Short mmCIF file of C-alpha atoms and ligand atoms in Angstrom, two decimals:
data_model
loop_
_atom_site.label_atom_id
_atom_site.label_comp_id
_atom_site.label_asym_id
_atom_site.label_seq_id
_atom_site.Cartn_x
_atom_site.Cartn_y
_atom_site.Cartn_z
CA MET X 160 3.02 15.10 14.88
CA ASN X 161 1.49 12.33 12.80
CA ALA X 162 -1.52 13.17 10.69
CA PRO X 163 -4.69 11.11 11.04
CA ARG X 164 -4.49 7.86 9.06
CA GLU X 165 -7.23 8.82 6.61
CA PHE X 166 -5.11 11.80 5.56
CA LEU X 167 -2.34 9.43 4.52
CA ASP X 168 -4.40 7.96 1.71
CA PHE X 169 -2.30 9.02 -1.23
CA GLY X 170 -4.14 7.12 -3.97
CA PRO X 171 -3.70 3.77 -5.73
CA ASP X 172 -1.08 5.04 -8.20
CA ALA X 173 1.20 6.60 -5.58
CA VAL X 174 4.91 6.06 -6.18
CA LEU X 175 6.68 8.75 -4.14
CA LEU X 176 4.25 8.40 -1.26
CA ALA X 177 3.50 4.67 -1.64
CA GLY X 178 3.41 2.64 1.55
CA LEU X 179 3.80 5.60 3.87
CA ASN X 180 1.78 5.42 7.07
CA GLY X 181 3.17 8.26 9.15
CA ASP X 182 5.42 6.02 11.27
CA ASN X 183 7.75 4.54 8.67
CA TRP X 184 9.89 7.53 7.75
CA ARG X 185 13.16 6.34 9.27
CA LEU X 186 16.18 5.15 7.33
CA ALA X 187 15.59 1.46 8.16
CA ASP X 188 12.04 1.70 6.80
CA TYR X 189 13.22 3.49 3.68
CA VAL X 190 15.89 0.86 3.03
CA LYS X 191 13.22 -1.85 3.42
CA ARG X 192 11.23 -0.12 0.66
CA GLY X 193 14.27 -0.27 -1.64
CA GLY X 194 15.68 3.07 -0.55
CA TYR X 195 19.32 3.98 -1.32
CA GLU X 196 19.46 1.15 -3.90
CA ALA X 197 19.65 3.73 -6.68
CA LEU X 198 22.55 5.61 -5.08
CA ALA X 199 24.39 2.34 -4.35
CA LYS X 200 23.80 1.19 -7.93
CA ILE X 201 25.36 4.22 -9.61
CA LEU X 202 28.25 4.41 -7.15
CA SER X 203 29.19 0.73 -7.29
CA ALA X 204 28.86 0.53 -11.08
CA LYS X 205 30.68 3.87 -11.45
CA VAL X 206 27.95 5.02 -13.83
CA PRO X 207 29.28 8.12 -15.62
CA PRO X 208 27.59 11.30 -14.30
CA ALA X 209 26.52 12.24 -17.84
CA ALA X 210 24.63 8.93 -18.09
CA VAL X 211 22.64 9.80 -14.96
CA VAL X 212 21.74 13.18 -16.46
CA ALA X 213 20.73 11.41 -19.70
CA GLU X 214 18.42 9.07 -17.78
CA VAL X 215 16.74 12.01 -16.03
CA LYS X 216 16.30 13.68 -19.43
CA LYS X 217 14.72 10.52 -20.80
CA SER X 218 12.25 10.40 -17.89
CA ALA X 219 10.71 13.76 -18.92
CA LEU X 220 10.75 14.79 -15.27
CA ARG X 221 9.70 18.43 -15.10
CA GLY X 222 10.36 20.70 -12.14
CA ARG X 223 7.66 20.32 -9.51
CA GLY X 224 8.24 23.77 -7.97
CA GLY X 225 6.13 25.81 -10.37
CA ALA X 226 7.61 26.45 -13.79
CA GLY X 227 7.77 22.81 -14.95
CA PHE X 228 11.23 23.25 -16.46
CA PRO X 229 12.77 19.94 -17.69
CA THR X 230 15.01 18.71 -14.88
CA GLY X 231 17.56 16.79 -16.98
CA LEU X 232 18.07 19.82 -19.19
CA LYS X 233 18.61 22.03 -16.13
CA TRP X 234 21.20 19.59 -14.78
CA SER X 235 23.04 19.65 -18.10
CA PHE X 236 23.60 23.42 -17.71
CA MET X 237 26.00 22.81 -14.81
CA PRO X 238 29.59 23.25 -16.02
CA GLN X 239 31.08 19.75 -15.66
CA GLN X 240 34.70 20.89 -15.94
CA TYR X 241 34.42 23.68 -13.34
CA ALA X 242 37.18 23.06 -10.82
CA GLY X 243 35.84 24.97 -7.77
CA ASP X 244 32.86 24.38 -5.47
CA LYS X 245 29.48 23.66 -7.02
CA TYR X 246 26.23 23.28 -5.12
CA VAL X 247 22.88 21.52 -5.24
CA VAL X 248 20.12 23.30 -3.38
CA CYS X 249 16.67 21.98 -2.56
CA ASN X 250 13.81 24.42 -2.53
CA SER X 251 11.63 23.26 0.38
CA ASP X 252 10.30 26.76 0.95
CA GLU X 253 6.77 25.84 -0.15
CA GLY X 254 5.02 29.15 0.37
CA GLU X 255 2.57 29.15 -2.54
CA PRO X 256 -0.97 29.31 -1.09
CA GLY X 257 -2.68 25.96 -1.53
CA THR X 258 0.55 23.93 -1.71
CA PHE X 259 1.31 21.47 1.08
CA LYS X 260 2.98 18.49 -0.63
CA ASP X 261 6.68 19.11 0.02
CA ARG X 262 6.18 19.14 3.77
CA ASP X 263 4.53 15.70 3.51
CA ILE X 264 7.48 14.34 1.53
CA LEU X 265 9.83 15.73 4.18
CA ARG X 266 7.68 14.48 7.05
CA TYR X 267 6.91 11.01 5.79
CA ASN X 268 9.69 10.20 3.31
CA PRO X 269 12.68 12.47 4.05
CA HIS X 270 15.22 9.91 2.85
CA SER X 271 13.79 10.02 -0.67
CA LEU X 272 14.89 13.66 -0.82
CA ILE X 273 18.30 12.91 0.69
CA GLU X 274 18.93 10.10 -1.80
CA GLY X 275 17.67 12.24 -4.69
CA MET X 276 19.98 15.10 -3.72
CA ALA X 277 22.97 12.76 -3.36
CA ILE X 278 22.32 11.35 -6.84
CA ALA X 279 21.94 14.87 -8.24
CA ALA X 280 25.20 15.92 -6.58
CA TYR X 281 26.98 12.93 -8.11
CA ALA X 282 25.52 13.67 -11.55
CA MET X 283 26.57 17.33 -11.44
CA GLY X 284 29.86 16.99 -9.57
CA CYS X 285 28.80 18.80 -6.38
CA ALA X 286 30.30 18.04 -2.98
CA ARG X 287 27.87 20.11 -0.90
CA GLY X 288 24.13 20.65 -0.80
CA TYR X 289 21.56 22.59 1.18
CA ASN X 290 17.92 21.89 1.86
CA TYR X 291 16.19 25.26 2.43
CA ILE X 292 13.09 24.56 4.55
CA HIS X 293 10.21 26.99 5.03
CA GLY X 294 10.73 28.92 8.26
CA GLU X 295 7.27 28.33 9.71
CA ILE X 296 7.42 24.54 9.85
CA TRP X 297 9.58 23.50 12.81
CA ASP X 298 8.50 19.87 13.05
CA VAL X 299 9.56 19.28 9.45
CA TYR X 300 12.93 20.92 10.00
CA GLU X 301 13.54 18.78 13.07
CA ARG X 302 12.56 15.62 11.22
CA CYS X 303 14.92 16.48 8.36
CA GLU X 304 17.73 17.01 10.84
CA GLU X 305 17.10 13.53 12.28
CA ALA X 306 16.95 11.96 8.83
CA VAL X 307 20.17 13.64 7.68
CA ALA X 308 21.93 12.46 10.86
CA GLU X 309 20.75 8.90 10.14
CA ALA X 310 22.08 9.12 6.57
CA TYR X 311 25.50 10.37 7.74
CA ALA X 312 25.69 7.60 10.36
CA ALA X 313 24.88 4.94 7.74
CA GLY X 314 27.46 6.26 5.26
CA PHE X 315 24.95 7.55 2.67
CA LEU X 316 26.20 11.11 3.24
CA GLY X 317 29.62 12.46 4.12
CA LYS X 318 33.04 11.43 2.91
CA ASP X 319 33.72 8.45 0.66
CA ILE X 320 30.07 7.40 0.41
CA LEU X 321 29.73 3.60 0.40
CA GLY X 322 33.49 3.37 -0.23
CA SER X 323 33.13 4.93 -3.67
CA GLY X 324 35.36 7.96 -3.17
CA PHE X 325 32.34 10.26 -3.71
CA ASP X 326 31.89 12.95 -1.01
CA PHE X 327 28.64 14.77 -0.38
CA GLN X 328 27.83 16.94 2.63
CA LEU X 329 24.16 17.86 3.04
CA HIS X 330 22.83 20.51 5.42
CA ASN X 331 19.29 21.52 6.30
CA HIS X 332 18.72 25.24 6.52
CA HIS X 333 15.69 26.63 8.31
CA GLY X 334 14.45 29.60 6.26
CA PHE X 335 12.52 32.69 7.20
CA GLY X 336 8.90 31.98 6.23
CA ALA X 337 8.66 34.60 3.49
CA TYR X 338 6.98 33.67 0.20
CA ILE X 339 9.66 35.51 -1.77
CA CYS X 340 12.35 33.21 -0.34
CA GLY X 341 10.90 30.47 -2.54
CA GLU X 342 12.04 32.36 -5.63
CA GLU X 343 15.29 30.63 -6.37
CA THR X 344 17.68 33.57 -6.34
CA ALA X 345 16.01 35.15 -3.27
CA LEU X 346 16.47 31.75 -1.66
CA LEU X 347 20.18 31.85 -2.45
CA GLU X 348 20.49 35.35 -0.99
CA SER X 349 18.67 34.19 2.13
CA LEU X 350 20.88 31.10 2.37
CA GLU X 351 23.90 33.38 2.26
CA GLY X 352 22.47 35.22 5.28
CA LYS X 353 21.24 38.28 3.40
CA LYS X 354 17.79 39.79 2.89
CA GLY X 355 15.75 37.44 0.68
CA GLN X 356 15.42 39.50 -2.47
CA PRO X 357 15.61 38.11 -6.03
CA ARG X 358 18.70 38.70 -8.13
CA PHE X 359 18.79 40.01 -11.70
CA LYS X 360 19.07 37.20 -14.24
CA PRO X 361 21.22 36.51 -16.21
CA PRO X 362 23.52 35.33 -14.83
CA PHE X 363 21.48 32.28 -13.91
CA PRO X 364 22.35 30.11 -10.89
CA ALA X 365 23.97 27.42 -13.10
CA SER X 366 26.82 29.87 -13.67
CA TYR X 367 26.47 32.27 -10.72
CA GLY X 368 24.57 30.71 -7.82
CA LEU X 369 25.30 30.22 -4.15
CA TYR X 370 28.34 32.29 -3.12
CA GLY X 371 28.74 33.06 -6.83
CA ARG X 372 29.40 29.39 -7.70
CA PRO X 373 27.56 27.12 -10.16
CA THR X 374 24.38 25.93 -8.45
CA THR X 375 21.36 23.84 -9.36
CA ILE X 376 18.13 24.47 -7.49
CA ASN X 377 15.27 22.03 -7.63
CA ASN X 378 12.06 21.55 -5.76
CA THR X 379 11.67 18.87 -3.02
CA GLU X 380 9.33 16.71 -5.10
CA THR X 381 11.65 16.98 -8.10
CA PHE X 382 14.62 15.60 -6.14
CA ALA X 383 12.45 12.98 -4.42
CA SER X 384 11.48 11.60 -7.85
CA VAL X 385 15.09 10.99 -8.87
CA PRO X 386 15.76 7.72 -6.96
CA TRP X 387 12.77 6.17 -8.75
CA ILE X 388 14.14 7.20 -12.13
CA VAL X 389 17.57 5.74 -11.40
CA ARG X 390 16.14 2.54 -9.91
CA HIS X 391 13.60 1.75 -12.60
CA GLY X 392 14.92 3.72 -15.58
CA GLY X 393 13.90 6.93 -17.29
CA GLU X 394 11.51 5.16 -19.62
CA TRP X 395 9.60 3.52 -16.79
CA PHE X 396 9.11 6.92 -15.15
CA LEU X 397 8.11 8.54 -18.44
CA ASN X 398 5.49 5.85 -19.01
CA LEU X 399 3.87 6.56 -15.67
CA GLY X 400 2.74 9.85 -17.19
CA ARG X 401 2.54 11.19 -20.70
CA PRO X 402 5.10 12.24 -23.31
CA ASN X 403 6.83 15.42 -22.13
CA ASN X 404 5.06 14.95 -18.78
CA GLY X 405 6.80 12.02 -17.11
CA GLY X 406 5.90 10.43 -13.81
CA THR X 407 3.35 10.86 -11.10
CA LYS X 408 2.60 14.18 -9.43
CA ILE X 409 1.38 15.00 -5.96
CA PHE X 410 -1.63 17.31 -6.02
CA SER X 411 -2.54 19.22 -2.87
CA VAL X 412 -6.31 19.37 -3.14
CA SER X 413 -7.94 21.96 -0.92
CA GLY X 414 -11.02 24.14 -0.68
CA ASP X 415 -14.57 22.90 -1.16
CA VAL X 416 -14.00 19.16 -1.32
CA GLU X 417 -15.06 16.43 1.08
CA ARG X 418 -11.53 15.11 1.71
CA PRO X 419 -8.82 17.73 1.23
CA GLY X 420 -5.32 16.28 1.15
CA ASN X 421 -2.38 15.20 -0.97
CA TYR X 422 -3.14 12.80 -3.79
CA GLU X 423 -0.44 11.32 -5.97
CA VAL X 424 -1.66 10.44 -9.46
CA ARG X 425 -0.14 9.81 -12.87
CA LEU X 426 0.35 12.97 -14.89
CA GLY X 427 -2.48 13.03 -17.42
CA THR X 428 -5.14 11.85 -14.96
CA PRO X 429 -8.46 13.61 -15.70
CA PHE X 430 -9.30 16.37 -13.22
CA ALA X 431 -12.71 14.72 -12.72
CA ARG X 432 -10.95 11.62 -11.34
CA LEU X 433 -8.81 13.67 -8.97
CA LEU X 434 -11.92 15.45 -7.69
CA GLU X 435 -13.59 12.10 -7.15
CA MET X 436 -10.57 10.88 -5.15
CA ALA X 437 -10.91 13.95 -2.93
CA GLY X 438 -14.52 12.97 -2.21
CA GLY X 439 -16.12 15.34 -4.71
CA VAL X 440 -17.42 18.83 -4.05
CA ARG X 441 -18.39 19.23 -0.40
CA GLY X 442 -22.05 18.77 0.49
CA GLY X 443 -22.88 17.69 -3.06
CA ARG X 444 -22.79 21.31 -4.23
CA ARG X 445 -21.99 22.39 -7.77
CA LEU X 446 -18.42 23.07 -8.81
CA LYS X 447 -17.86 26.69 -9.78
CA ALA X 448 -14.15 27.16 -10.41
CA VAL X 449 -10.72 25.66 -9.82
CA ILE X 450 -7.26 27.13 -9.43
CA PRO X 451 -5.29 24.17 -10.76
CA GLY X 452 -1.69 25.01 -9.84
CA GLY X 453 -1.38 27.19 -6.74
CA SER X 454 -2.66 30.67 -6.12
CA SER X 455 -0.61 32.28 -8.90
CA ALA X 456 -2.11 30.04 -11.61
CA PRO X 457 -5.06 31.48 -13.57
CA VAL X 458 -8.46 30.32 -12.28
CA LEU X 459 -10.56 28.17 -14.64
CA PRO X 460 -14.35 27.74 -14.68
CA ALA X 461 -15.81 24.32 -13.83
CA ALA X 462 -16.73 23.37 -17.40
CA ILE X 463 -13.17 23.81 -18.62
CA MET X 464 -11.65 21.98 -15.66
CA MET X 465 -14.00 19.01 -15.91
CA ALA X 466 -12.78 18.51 -19.49
CA THR X 467 -9.08 18.86 -18.64
CA ASP X 468 -6.38 16.37 -17.71
CA MET X 469 -3.86 17.03 -14.97
CA ASP X 470 -0.57 17.44 -16.82
CA TYR X 471 1.57 20.45 -17.73
CA ASP X 472 0.59 20.60 -21.39
CA SER X 473 -3.16 19.94 -20.98
CA ILE X 474 -3.55 22.60 -18.29
CA ALA X 475 -1.54 25.11 -20.33
CA LYS X 476 -3.82 24.40 -23.30
CA ALA X 477 -6.84 25.01 -21.07
CA GLY X 478 -5.45 28.45 -20.21
CA SER X 479 -3.76 27.95 -16.85
CA MET X 480 -0.66 26.34 -15.30
CA LEU X 481 0.01 23.12 -13.44
CA GLY X 482 2.41 25.15 -11.26
CA SER X 483 3.15 23.48 -7.96
CA GLY X 484 0.13 21.19 -8.21
CA ALA X 485 -2.04 22.94 -5.63
CA VAL X 486 -5.64 22.42 -6.70
CA ILE X 487 -7.97 24.92 -5.02
CA VAL X 488 -11.59 23.89 -5.52
CA MET X 489 -14.37 26.47 -5.28
CA ASP X 490 -18.05 25.58 -5.17
CA GLU X 491 -21.11 27.62 -6.14
CA THR X 492 -21.22 29.45 -2.79
CA ARG X 493 -17.85 31.14 -3.35
CA CYS X 494 -17.82 34.82 -4.19
CA MET X 495 -15.15 35.30 -6.83
CA VAL X 496 -14.61 38.94 -5.87
CA LYS X 497 -13.99 38.03 -2.24
CA SER X 498 -11.72 35.13 -3.23
CA LEU X 499 -9.63 37.39 -5.47
CA CYS X 500 -9.52 40.03 -2.75
CA ARG X 501 -7.95 37.50 -0.37
CA LEU X 502 -5.41 36.38 -2.97
CA SER X 503 -4.50 39.93 -3.97
CA TYR X 504 -3.87 40.85 -0.37
CA PHE X 505 -1.42 37.97 -0.12
CA TYR X 506 0.67 39.23 -3.04
CA TYR X 507 0.55 42.80 -1.76
CA GLU X 508 1.76 41.62 1.63
CA GLU X 509 4.47 39.34 0.22
CA SER X 510 5.97 41.62 -2.44
CA CYS X 511 9.56 42.22 -1.37
CA GLY X 512 9.32 45.82 -2.58
CA GLN X 513 12.41 45.73 -4.74
CA CYS X 514 10.67 46.55 -8.06
CA THR X 515 8.31 49.52 -8.34
CA PRO X 516 5.67 47.84 -10.57
CA CYS X 517 5.30 44.99 -8.09
CA ARG X 518 5.62 47.04 -4.88
CA GLU X 519 3.10 49.68 -6.00
CA GLY X 520 1.02 47.56 -8.39
CA THR X 521 0.18 44.77 -5.95
CA GLY X 522 -1.18 47.32 -3.47
CA TRP X 523 -3.12 49.05 -6.22
CA LEU X 524 -4.67 45.76 -7.37
CA TRP X 525 -5.65 44.77 -3.85
CA ARG X 526 -7.18 48.17 -3.04
CA MET X 527 -9.26 48.10 -6.22
CA VAL X 528 -10.58 44.57 -5.64
CA ASP X 529 -11.21 45.46 -2.00
CA ARG X 530 -13.34 48.46 -2.91
CA ILE X 531 -15.33 46.41 -5.44
CA GLU X 532 -15.89 43.78 -2.77
CA ASN X 533 -17.04 46.45 -0.32
CA GLY X 534 -19.58 48.06 -2.66
CA GLU X 535 -17.44 51.04 -3.61
CA GLY X 536 -16.28 49.85 -7.01
CA ARG X 537 -16.36 52.12 -10.05
CA GLN X 538 -17.23 51.04 -13.56
CA GLU X 539 -13.76 51.89 -14.84
CA ASP X 540 -12.15 49.62 -12.22
CA LEU X 541 -12.62 46.47 -14.32
CA ASP X 542 -10.52 47.75 -17.20
CA LEU X 543 -8.12 49.38 -14.78
CA LEU X 544 -7.54 46.00 -13.08
CA ASN X 545 -6.50 44.60 -16.45
CA SER X 546 -4.28 47.51 -17.34
CA VAL X 547 -2.49 47.59 -13.96
CA SER X 548 -1.94 43.83 -14.28
CA ASP X 549 -0.51 44.28 -17.79
CA ASN X 550 1.83 46.96 -16.48
CA ILE X 551 3.20 44.64 -13.79
CA MET X 552 3.63 41.51 -15.92
CA GLY X 553 7.07 41.06 -17.40
CA ARG X 554 8.37 44.25 -15.80
CA THR X 555 9.84 42.90 -12.59
CA ILE X 556 13.05 41.15 -11.57
CA CYS X 557 11.23 37.97 -10.54
CA ALA X 558 7.92 36.29 -11.35
CA LEU X 559 6.11 37.45 -8.19
CA GLY X 560 4.70 40.34 -10.21
CA ASP X 561 3.30 37.93 -12.81
CA ALA X 562 2.03 35.69 -10.01
CA ALA X 563 0.05 38.62 -8.59
CA ALA X 564 -1.31 39.76 -11.95
CA MET X 565 -2.37 36.44 -13.48
CA PRO X 566 -5.09 35.62 -10.94
CA VAL X 567 -6.56 39.13 -11.34
CA LYS X 568 -6.75 38.90 -15.11
CA SER X 569 -8.25 35.41 -15.06
CA PHE X 570 -10.84 36.16 -12.37
CA VAL X 571 -12.02 39.24 -14.27
CA LYS X 572 -11.97 37.36 -17.60
CA HIS X 573 -13.99 34.34 -16.48
CA PHE X 574 -16.22 35.91 -13.82
CA ARG X 575 -16.66 39.49 -15.06
CA ASP X 576 -20.42 39.34 -14.45
CA GLU X 577 -19.83 38.82 -10.72
CA PHE X 578 -17.51 41.82 -10.54
CA GLN X 579 -20.09 43.83 -12.52
CA HIS X 580 -22.84 42.77 -10.10
CA HIS X 581 -20.78 44.02 -7.16
CA ILE X 582 -20.30 47.37 -8.90
CA ASP X 583 -23.94 47.73 -10.01
CA HIS X 584 -25.71 46.45 -6.89
CA LYS X 585 -23.07 47.03 -4.23
CA ARG X 586 -23.51 43.49 -2.99
CA CYS X 587 -22.49 39.96 -3.73
CA VAL X 588 -24.21 37.72 -6.23
CA VAL X 589 -23.81 34.61 -4.05
CA ALA X 590 -24.59 36.17 -0.65
CA PRO X 591 -28.05 34.57 -0.32
CA TYR X 592 -26.48 31.08 -0.33
CA LEU X 593 -23.94 31.73 2.41
C1 FMN V 390 7.61 34.33 -5.87
C2 FMN V 390 8.06 32.93 -6.16
C3 FMN V 390 7.95 31.95 -5.18
C4 FMN V 390 8.38 30.65 -5.42
N1 FMN V 390 8.24 29.72 -4.43
C5 FMN V 390 8.68 28.45 -4.65
C6 FMN V 390 8.60 27.47 -3.62
O1 FMN V 390 8.11 27.74 -2.52
N2 FMN V 390 9.07 26.23 -3.89
C7 FMN V 390 9.64 25.91 -5.11
O2 FMN V 390 10.09 24.78 -5.30
N3 FMN V 390 9.71 26.81 -6.10
C8 FMN V 390 9.26 28.07 -5.90
N4 FMN V 390 9.38 28.99 -6.89
C9 FMN V 390 10.04 28.57 -8.16
C10 FMN V 390 11.56 28.63 -7.99
O3 FMN V 390 12.01 29.93 -8.32
C11 FMN V 390 12.28 27.63 -8.92
O4 FMN V 390 11.78 27.77 -10.21
C12 FMN V 390 12.13 26.17 -8.48
O5 FMN V 390 12.54 25.97 -7.17
C13 FMN V 390 12.97 25.30 -9.40
O6 FMN V 390 12.80 23.95 -9.08
P1 FMN V 390 12.15 22.92 -10.10
O7 FMN V 390 12.78 23.13 -11.43
O8 FMN V 390 12.45 21.59 -9.53
O9 FMN V 390 10.68 23.23 -10.13
C14 FMN V 390 8.93 30.31 -6.68
C15 FMN V 390 9.04 31.29 -7.68
C16 FMN V 390 8.59 32.58 -7.42
C17 FMN V 390 8.71 33.60 -8.49
#
């Protein structure tokens, strides 16, 4: 169950993951680290819910699930005066290839999520919440069940929390292991017991969410950051990072590095420093490319990445997305055609099939990249890859279509010569190194 110790080296600036050793996840350990102080503080002082939302706004916390939407602003969309049920939902589906941070929060610090969700529920006037956990990770689900039971027993969840009159019931829900169930409205459908397919928007979940009621959905890491904001103040959190990019962020570094793992650093840390923390490129090889924010983020060549800082705005300026913070490192031995082929197959396989451009287009993209990879590519395929991608983007109910198209466009843009070599010579440009 517990990872090797060396894996639990989260970096000197860790906040969310600080002091975790694999064995200190229980409520008593969390309380020793100052856990539940933030919840107790707002409940005992009867801090107005709007003041909590204002503090989260001040912190410049941006959603850690992919889009980087400002969390405080999202919370302010919840109708305060609504008299019926309202919900907070945690997105612990974590299906984006390369991303493996939320499961570590849930494994090693589950109470930080529980406290964050309770604070969010208080701020938005919700009495019930759900934590939707990816269906393929049983150990994490079981741990969350134990942690939630501990929190109920200690009076941090349930009725009249800490004698304040505030009620909050939290339930873990074990999902179905489909990538599409991470899309927030597909997640809600799945939570309601239906097929996990995205809904048309608008209406957005803040007005029509779970069971048609106002709902706020945030990522695991987003909620887990909230106790820190309430304990130390929005400004403190903001100053950990950069303006408009508050706090620390957990980056799941994988691929061709010496020490793959989760590293928590301040937003704005240079990519070169993050790479160094992960032991550098494996075997001392040269860096070729990096996908900086999970498989759906555009790939960037080494030279651009080495000059870029790890925050939402810097990565966007460099031409990609911080996304979920999954940093996939590729060294000089990687074939970009083969890498894209693998990614494209994933999106083809995971498209829910609801929208024609995505259902048909993802298969088309994969088959084209596959034939280029296998020496059967045609010259016109390169432009066709771009045009099929353009015809998917922005034409689907959810962003899975965009997620499938963006890698294709960026791989062809930055590494066109490799695709051309495959077409001209019917073999790979890097094969001799492998
Ligand atoms: C196909 C697809 C898959 C997604 N998967 C996840 C996921 O696994 N976890 C997640 O937090 N957000 C995922 N998202 C983003 C969510 O829809 C949503 O934006 C997020 O949960 C909001 O939380 P945040 O504001 O805290 O980031 C996905 C989006 C799409 C389009």
